[in-house]
PDB file of C-alpha atoms in Angstrom:
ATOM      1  CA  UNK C   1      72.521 115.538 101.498  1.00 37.00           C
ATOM      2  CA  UNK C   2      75.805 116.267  99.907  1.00 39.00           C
ATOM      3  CA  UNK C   3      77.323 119.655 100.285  1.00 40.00           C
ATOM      4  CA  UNK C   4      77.105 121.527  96.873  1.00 41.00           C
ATOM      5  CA  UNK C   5      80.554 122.221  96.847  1.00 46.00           C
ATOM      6  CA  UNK C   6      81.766 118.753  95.978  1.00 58.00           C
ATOM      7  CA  UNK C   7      85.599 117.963  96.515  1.00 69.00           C
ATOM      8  CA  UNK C   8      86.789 115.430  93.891  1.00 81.00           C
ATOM      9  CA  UNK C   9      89.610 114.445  95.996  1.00 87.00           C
ATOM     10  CA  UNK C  10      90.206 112.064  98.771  1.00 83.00           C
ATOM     11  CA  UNK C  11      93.012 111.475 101.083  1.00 87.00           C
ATOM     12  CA  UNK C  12      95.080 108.982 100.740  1.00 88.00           C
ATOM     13  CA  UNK C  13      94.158 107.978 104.847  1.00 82.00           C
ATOM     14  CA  UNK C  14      90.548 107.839 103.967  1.00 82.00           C
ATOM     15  CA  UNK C  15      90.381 105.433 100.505  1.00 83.00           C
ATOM     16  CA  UNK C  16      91.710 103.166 103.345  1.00 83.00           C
ATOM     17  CA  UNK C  17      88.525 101.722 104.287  1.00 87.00           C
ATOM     18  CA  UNK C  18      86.336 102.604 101.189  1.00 88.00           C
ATOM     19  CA  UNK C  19      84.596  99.742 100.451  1.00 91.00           C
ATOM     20  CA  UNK C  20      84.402  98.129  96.713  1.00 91.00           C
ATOM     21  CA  UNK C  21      81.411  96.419  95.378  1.00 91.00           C
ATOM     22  CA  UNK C  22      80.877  93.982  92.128  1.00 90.00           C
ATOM     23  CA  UNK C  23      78.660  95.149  89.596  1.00 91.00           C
ATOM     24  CA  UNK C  24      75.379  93.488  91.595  1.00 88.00           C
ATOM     25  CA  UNK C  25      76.278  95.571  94.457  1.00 89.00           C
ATOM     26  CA  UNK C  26      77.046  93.013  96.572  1.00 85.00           C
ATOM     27  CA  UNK C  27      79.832  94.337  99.158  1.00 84.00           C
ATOM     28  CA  UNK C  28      83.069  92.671  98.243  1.00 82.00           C
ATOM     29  CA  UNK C  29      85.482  93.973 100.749  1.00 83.00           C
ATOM     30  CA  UNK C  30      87.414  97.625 101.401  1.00 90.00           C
ATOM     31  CA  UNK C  31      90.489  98.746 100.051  1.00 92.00           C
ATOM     32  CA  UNK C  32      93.399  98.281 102.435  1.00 88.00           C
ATOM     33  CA  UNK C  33      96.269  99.826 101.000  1.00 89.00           C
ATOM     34  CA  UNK C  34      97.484 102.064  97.603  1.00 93.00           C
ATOM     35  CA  UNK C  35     101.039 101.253  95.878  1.00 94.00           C
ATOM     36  CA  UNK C  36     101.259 104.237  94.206  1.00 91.00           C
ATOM     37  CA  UNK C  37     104.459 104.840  91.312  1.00 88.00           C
ATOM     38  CA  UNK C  38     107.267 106.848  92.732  1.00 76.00           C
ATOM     39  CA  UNK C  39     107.855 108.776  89.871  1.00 75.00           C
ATOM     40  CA  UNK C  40     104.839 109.731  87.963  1.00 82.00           C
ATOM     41  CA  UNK C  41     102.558 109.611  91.127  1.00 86.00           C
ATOM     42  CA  UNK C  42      99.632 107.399  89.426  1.00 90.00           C
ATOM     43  CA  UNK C  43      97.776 105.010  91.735  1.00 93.00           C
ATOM     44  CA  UNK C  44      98.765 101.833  89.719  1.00 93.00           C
ATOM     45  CA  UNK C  45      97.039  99.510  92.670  1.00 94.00           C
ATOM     46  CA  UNK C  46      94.618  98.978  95.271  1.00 92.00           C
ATOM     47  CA  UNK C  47      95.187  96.384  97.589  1.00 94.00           C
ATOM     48  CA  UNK C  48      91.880  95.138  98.832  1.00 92.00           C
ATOM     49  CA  UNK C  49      91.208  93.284 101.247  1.00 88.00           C
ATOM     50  CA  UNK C  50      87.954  90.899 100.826  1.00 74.00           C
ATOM     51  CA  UNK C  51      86.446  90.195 104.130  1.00 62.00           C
ATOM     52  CA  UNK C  52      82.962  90.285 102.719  1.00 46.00           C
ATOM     53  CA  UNK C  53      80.823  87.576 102.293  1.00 50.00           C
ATOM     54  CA  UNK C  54      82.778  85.590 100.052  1.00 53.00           C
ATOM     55  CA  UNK C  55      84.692  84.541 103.312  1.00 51.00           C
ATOM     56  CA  UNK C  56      88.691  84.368 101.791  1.00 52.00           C
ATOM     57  CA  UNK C  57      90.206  85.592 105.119  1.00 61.00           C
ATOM     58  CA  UNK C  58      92.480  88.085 105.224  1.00 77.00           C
ATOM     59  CA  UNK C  59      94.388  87.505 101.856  1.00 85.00           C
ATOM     60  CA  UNK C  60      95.693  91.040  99.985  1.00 90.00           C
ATOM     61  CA  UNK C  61      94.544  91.336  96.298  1.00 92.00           C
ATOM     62  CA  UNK C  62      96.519  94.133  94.220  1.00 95.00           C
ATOM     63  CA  UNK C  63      93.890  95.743  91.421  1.00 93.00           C
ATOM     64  CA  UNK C  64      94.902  97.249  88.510  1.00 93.00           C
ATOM     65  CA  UNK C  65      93.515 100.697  89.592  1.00 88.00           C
ATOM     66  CA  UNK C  66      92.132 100.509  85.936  1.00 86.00           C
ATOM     67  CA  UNK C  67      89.717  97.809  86.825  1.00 92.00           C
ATOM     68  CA  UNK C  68      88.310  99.936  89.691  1.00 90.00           C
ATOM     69  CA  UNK C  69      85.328 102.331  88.758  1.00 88.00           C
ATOM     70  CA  UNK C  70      84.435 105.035  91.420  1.00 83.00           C
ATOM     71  CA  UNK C  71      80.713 105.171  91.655  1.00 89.00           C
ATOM     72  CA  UNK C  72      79.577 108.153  93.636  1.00 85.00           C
ATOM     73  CA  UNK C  73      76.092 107.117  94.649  1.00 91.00           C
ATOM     74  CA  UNK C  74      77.655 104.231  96.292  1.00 90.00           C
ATOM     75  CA  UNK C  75      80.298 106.110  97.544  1.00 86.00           C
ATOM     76  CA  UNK C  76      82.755 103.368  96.451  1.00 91.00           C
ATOM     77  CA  UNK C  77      84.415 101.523  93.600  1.00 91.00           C
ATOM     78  CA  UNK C  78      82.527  98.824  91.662  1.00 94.00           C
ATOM     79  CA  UNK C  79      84.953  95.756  90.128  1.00 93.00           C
ATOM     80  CA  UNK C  80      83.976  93.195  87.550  1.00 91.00           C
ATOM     81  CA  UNK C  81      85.375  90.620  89.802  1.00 87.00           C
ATOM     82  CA  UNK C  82      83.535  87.180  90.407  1.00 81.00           C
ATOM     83  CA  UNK C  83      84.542  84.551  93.051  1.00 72.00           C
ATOM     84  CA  UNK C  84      86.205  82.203  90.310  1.00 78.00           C
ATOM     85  CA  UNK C  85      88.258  85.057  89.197  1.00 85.00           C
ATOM     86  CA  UNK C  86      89.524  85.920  92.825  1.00 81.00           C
ATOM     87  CA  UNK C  87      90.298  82.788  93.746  1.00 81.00           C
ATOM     88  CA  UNK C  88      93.038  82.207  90.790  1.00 88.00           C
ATOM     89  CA  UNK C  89      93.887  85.922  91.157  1.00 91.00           C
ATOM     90  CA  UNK C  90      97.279  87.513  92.877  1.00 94.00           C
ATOM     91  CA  UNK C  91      97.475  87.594  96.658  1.00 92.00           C
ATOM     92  CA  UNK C  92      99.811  87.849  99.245  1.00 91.00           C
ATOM     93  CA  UNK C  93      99.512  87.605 103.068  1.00 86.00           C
ATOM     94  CA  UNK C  94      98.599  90.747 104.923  1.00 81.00           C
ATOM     95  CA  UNK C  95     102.280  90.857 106.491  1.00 80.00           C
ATOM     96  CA  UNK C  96     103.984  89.670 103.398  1.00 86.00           C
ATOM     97  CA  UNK C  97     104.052  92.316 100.868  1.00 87.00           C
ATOM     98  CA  UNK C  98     106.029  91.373  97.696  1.00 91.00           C
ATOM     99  CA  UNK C  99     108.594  93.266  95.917  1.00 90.00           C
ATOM    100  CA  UNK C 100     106.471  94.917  93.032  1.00 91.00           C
ATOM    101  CA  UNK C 101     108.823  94.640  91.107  1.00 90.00           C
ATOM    102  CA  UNK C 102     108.724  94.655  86.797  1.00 89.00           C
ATOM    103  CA  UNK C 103     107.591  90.785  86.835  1.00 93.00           C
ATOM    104  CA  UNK C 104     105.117  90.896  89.929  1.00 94.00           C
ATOM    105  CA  UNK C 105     103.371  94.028  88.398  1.00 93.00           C
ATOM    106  CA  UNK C 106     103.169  91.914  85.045  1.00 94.00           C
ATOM    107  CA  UNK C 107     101.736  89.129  86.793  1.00 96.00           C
ATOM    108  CA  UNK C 108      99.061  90.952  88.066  1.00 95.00           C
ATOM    109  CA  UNK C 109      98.290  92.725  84.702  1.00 94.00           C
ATOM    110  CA  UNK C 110      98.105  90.030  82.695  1.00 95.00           C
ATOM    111  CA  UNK C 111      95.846  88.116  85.083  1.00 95.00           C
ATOM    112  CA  UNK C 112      93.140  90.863  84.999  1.00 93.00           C
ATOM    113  CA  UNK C 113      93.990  91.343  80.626  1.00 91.00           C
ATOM    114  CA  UNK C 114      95.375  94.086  80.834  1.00 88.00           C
TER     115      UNK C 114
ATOM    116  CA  UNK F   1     123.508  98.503  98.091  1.00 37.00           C
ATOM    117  CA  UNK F   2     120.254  98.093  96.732  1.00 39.00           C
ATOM    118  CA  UNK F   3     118.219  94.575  95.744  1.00 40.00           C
ATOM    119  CA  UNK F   4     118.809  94.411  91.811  1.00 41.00           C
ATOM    120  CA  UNK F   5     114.848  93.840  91.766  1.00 47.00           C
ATOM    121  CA  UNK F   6     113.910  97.627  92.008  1.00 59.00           C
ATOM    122  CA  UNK F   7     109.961  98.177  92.559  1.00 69.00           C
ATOM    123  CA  UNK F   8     109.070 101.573  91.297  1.00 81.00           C
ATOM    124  CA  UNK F   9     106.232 101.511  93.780  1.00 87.00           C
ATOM    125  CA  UNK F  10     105.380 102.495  96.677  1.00 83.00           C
ATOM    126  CA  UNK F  11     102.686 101.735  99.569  1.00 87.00           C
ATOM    127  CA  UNK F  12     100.366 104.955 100.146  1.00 88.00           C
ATOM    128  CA  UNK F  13     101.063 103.512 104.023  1.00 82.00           C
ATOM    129  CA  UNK F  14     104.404 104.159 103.454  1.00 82.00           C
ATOM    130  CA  UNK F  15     104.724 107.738 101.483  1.00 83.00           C
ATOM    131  CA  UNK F  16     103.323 108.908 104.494  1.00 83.00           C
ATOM    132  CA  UNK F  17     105.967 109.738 106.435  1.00 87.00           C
ATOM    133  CA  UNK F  18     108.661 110.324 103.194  1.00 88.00           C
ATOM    134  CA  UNK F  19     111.423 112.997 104.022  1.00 91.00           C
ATOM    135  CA  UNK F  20     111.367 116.601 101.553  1.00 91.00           C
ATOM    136  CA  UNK F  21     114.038 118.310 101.052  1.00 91.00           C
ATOM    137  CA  UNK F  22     114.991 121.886  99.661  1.00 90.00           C
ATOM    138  CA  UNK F  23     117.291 121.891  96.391  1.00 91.00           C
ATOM    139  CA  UNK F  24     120.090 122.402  98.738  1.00 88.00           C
ATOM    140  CA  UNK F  25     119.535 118.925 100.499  1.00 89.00           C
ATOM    141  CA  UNK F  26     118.091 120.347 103.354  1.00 84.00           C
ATOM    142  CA  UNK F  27     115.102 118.751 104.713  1.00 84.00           C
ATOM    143  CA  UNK F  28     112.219 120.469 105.140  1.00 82.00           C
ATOM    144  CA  UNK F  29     109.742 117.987 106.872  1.00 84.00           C
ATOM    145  CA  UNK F  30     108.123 114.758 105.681  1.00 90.00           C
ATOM    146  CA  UNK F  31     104.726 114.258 103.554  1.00 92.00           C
ATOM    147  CA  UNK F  32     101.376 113.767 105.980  1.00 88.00           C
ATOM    148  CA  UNK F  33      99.169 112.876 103.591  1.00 89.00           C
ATOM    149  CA  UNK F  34      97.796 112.758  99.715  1.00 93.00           C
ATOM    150  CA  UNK F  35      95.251 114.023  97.813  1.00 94.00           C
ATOM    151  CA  UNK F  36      93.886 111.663  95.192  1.00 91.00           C
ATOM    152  CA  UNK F  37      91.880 112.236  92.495  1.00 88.00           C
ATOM    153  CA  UNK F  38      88.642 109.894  93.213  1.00 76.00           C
ATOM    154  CA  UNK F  39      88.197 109.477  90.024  1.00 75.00           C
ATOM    155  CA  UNK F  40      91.454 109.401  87.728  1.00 82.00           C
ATOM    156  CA  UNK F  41      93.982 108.380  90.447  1.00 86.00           C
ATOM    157  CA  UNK F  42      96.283 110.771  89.967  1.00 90.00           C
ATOM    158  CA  UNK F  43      98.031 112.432  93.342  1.00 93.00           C
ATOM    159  CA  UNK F  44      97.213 115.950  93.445  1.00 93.00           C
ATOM    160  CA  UNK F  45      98.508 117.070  96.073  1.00 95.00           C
ATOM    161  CA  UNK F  46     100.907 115.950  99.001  1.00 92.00           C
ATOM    162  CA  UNK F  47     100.156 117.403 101.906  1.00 94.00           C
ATOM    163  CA  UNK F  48     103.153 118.426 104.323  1.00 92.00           C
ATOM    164  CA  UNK F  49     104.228 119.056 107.528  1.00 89.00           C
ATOM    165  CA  UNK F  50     106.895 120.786 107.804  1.00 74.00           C
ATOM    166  CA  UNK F  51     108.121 120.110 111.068  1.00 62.00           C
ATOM    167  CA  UNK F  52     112.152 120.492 110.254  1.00 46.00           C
ATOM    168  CA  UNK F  53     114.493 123.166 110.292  1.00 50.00           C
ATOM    169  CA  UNK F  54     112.020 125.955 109.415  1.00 53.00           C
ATOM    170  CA  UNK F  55     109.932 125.693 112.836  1.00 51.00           C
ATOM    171  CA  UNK F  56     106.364 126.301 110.944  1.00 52.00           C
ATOM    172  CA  UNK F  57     104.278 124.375 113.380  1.00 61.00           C
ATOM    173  CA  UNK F  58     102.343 121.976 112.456  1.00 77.00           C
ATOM    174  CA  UNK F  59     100.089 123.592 110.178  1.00 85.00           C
ATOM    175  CA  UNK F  60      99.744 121.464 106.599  1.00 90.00           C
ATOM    176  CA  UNK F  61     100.622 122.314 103.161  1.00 92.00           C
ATOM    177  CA  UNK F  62      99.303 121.097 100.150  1.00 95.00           C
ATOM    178  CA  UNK F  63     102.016 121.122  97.455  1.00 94.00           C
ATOM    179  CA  UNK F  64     100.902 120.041  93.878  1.00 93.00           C
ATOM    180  CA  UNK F  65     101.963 116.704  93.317  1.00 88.00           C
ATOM    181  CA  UNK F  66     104.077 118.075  90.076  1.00 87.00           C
ATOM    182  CA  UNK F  67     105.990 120.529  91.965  1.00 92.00           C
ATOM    183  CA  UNK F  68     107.833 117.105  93.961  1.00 90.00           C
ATOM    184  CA  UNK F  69     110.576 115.177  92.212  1.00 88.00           C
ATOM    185  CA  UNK F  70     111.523 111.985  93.729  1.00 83.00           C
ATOM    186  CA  UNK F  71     115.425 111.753  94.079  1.00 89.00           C
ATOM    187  CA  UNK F  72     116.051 108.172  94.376  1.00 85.00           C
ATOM    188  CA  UNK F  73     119.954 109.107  96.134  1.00 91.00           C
ATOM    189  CA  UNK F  74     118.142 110.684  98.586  1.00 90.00           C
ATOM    190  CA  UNK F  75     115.058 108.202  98.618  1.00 86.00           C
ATOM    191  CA  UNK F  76     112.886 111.361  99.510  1.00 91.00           C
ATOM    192  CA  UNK F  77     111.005 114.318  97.572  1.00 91.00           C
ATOM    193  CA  UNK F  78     112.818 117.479  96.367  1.00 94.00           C
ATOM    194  CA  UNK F  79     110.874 120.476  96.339  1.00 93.00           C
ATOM    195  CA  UNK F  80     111.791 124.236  94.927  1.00 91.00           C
ATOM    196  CA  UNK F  81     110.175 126.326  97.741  1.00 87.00           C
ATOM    197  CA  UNK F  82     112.084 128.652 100.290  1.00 80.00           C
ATOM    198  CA  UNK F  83     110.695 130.052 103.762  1.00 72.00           C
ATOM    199  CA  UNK F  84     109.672 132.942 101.943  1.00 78.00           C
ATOM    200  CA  UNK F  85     107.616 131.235  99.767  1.00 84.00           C
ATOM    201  CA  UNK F  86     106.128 128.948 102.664  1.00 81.00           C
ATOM    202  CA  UNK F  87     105.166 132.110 104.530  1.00 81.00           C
ATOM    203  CA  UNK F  88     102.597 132.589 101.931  1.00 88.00           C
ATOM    204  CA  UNK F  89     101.437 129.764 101.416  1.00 91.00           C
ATOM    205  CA  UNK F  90      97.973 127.934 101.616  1.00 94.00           C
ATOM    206  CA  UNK F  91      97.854 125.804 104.489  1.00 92.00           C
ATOM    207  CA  UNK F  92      95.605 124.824 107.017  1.00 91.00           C
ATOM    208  CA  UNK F  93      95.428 123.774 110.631  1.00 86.00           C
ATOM    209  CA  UNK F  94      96.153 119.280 111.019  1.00 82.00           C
ATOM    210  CA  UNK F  95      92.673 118.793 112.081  1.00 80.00           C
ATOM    211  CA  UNK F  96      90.855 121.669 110.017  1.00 86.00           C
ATOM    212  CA  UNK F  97      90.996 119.994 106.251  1.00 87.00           C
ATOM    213  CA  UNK F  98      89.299 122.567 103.990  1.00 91.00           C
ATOM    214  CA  UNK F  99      87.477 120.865 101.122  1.00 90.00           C
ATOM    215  CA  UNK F 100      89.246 120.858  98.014  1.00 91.00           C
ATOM    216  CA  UNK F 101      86.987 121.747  95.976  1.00 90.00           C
ATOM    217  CA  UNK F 102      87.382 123.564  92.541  1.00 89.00           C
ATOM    218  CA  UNK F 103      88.237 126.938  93.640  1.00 93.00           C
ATOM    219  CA  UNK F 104      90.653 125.635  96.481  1.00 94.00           C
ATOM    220  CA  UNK F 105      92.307 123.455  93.735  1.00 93.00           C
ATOM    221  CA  UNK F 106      92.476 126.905  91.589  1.00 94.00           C
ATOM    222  CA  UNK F 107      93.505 128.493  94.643  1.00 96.00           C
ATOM    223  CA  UNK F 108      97.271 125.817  95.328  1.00 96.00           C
ATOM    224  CA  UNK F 109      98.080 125.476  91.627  1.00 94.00           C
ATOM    225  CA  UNK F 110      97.748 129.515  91.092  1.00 95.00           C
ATOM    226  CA  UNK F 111     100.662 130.321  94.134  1.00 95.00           C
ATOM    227  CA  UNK F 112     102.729 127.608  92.981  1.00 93.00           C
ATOM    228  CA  UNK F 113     102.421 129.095  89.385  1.00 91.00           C
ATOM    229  CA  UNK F 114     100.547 126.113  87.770  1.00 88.00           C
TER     230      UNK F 114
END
């Protein structure tokens, strides 16, 4: 049972590790990372990581934190995300991050229509 | 000199650990930690340690996210708080997180005047 006095927030070292589902609620992955704006303080990504069963190693794939929906009974976030779409989508190499730069945060946007 | 490709992001990994500094330029100590909003992904609060000049311990202080400005010269977070106003402070013990509920939210924005 939850406590009745229900926090809304979460630390930043504990989303590290929450683990994101697709709308079946099939496990995906976890979320490995946040790149977060400087300036205004808005999570603009989460970098997940999808070593669920779908098996694509150890790839990072910045989200839109837009296309992320927190769902409390599962204690995660849920993402419209098939296979097809993550295998054309954004990724980097866990040691490689990439300037997010202007164009790289475009890239990603447009990919997920935004 | 800086890469002319300026990302205005920046890896929750890697806030941790990001130098605070009085208006004066002094520093104060170095963000532990943030508080996000499950649900919005907004930063609430940083949480930090102020481990410089000011020899608080190592007792942690949520500071409303809104209260830091980023100064890009200094690549760290300015804050408007004096040791007086630190003395009174909410804060809590490094391995004692309170839950931030409603009326602990109510309770960090009221002493920093929010």
């Amino acid at each position: 049972m939850q406590s009745t006095s229900i926090s809304n927030v979460i630390s930043s070292d504990r989303v590290e590790g929450t683990k994101v589902y697709n709308p079946s609620g099939d496990k995906l992955g976890t979320i490995d990372d946040l790149m977060i704006d400087k300036l205004t303080g808005h999570v603009r990504y989460a970098v997940m990581e999808f070593g669920g069963f779908l098996g694509m190693g150890t790839d990072r794939y910045p989200i839109p934190w837009n296309v992320l929906k927190y769902d409390t009974s599962q204690d995660g976030y849920v993402v419209p995300i098939d296979k097809a779409m993550l295998e054309g989508a954004p990724r980097y190499a866990q040691d490689q991050i990439p300037d997010y730069d202007d164009r790289y945060s475009a890239t990603i946007n447009k990919y997920y229509g935004l």
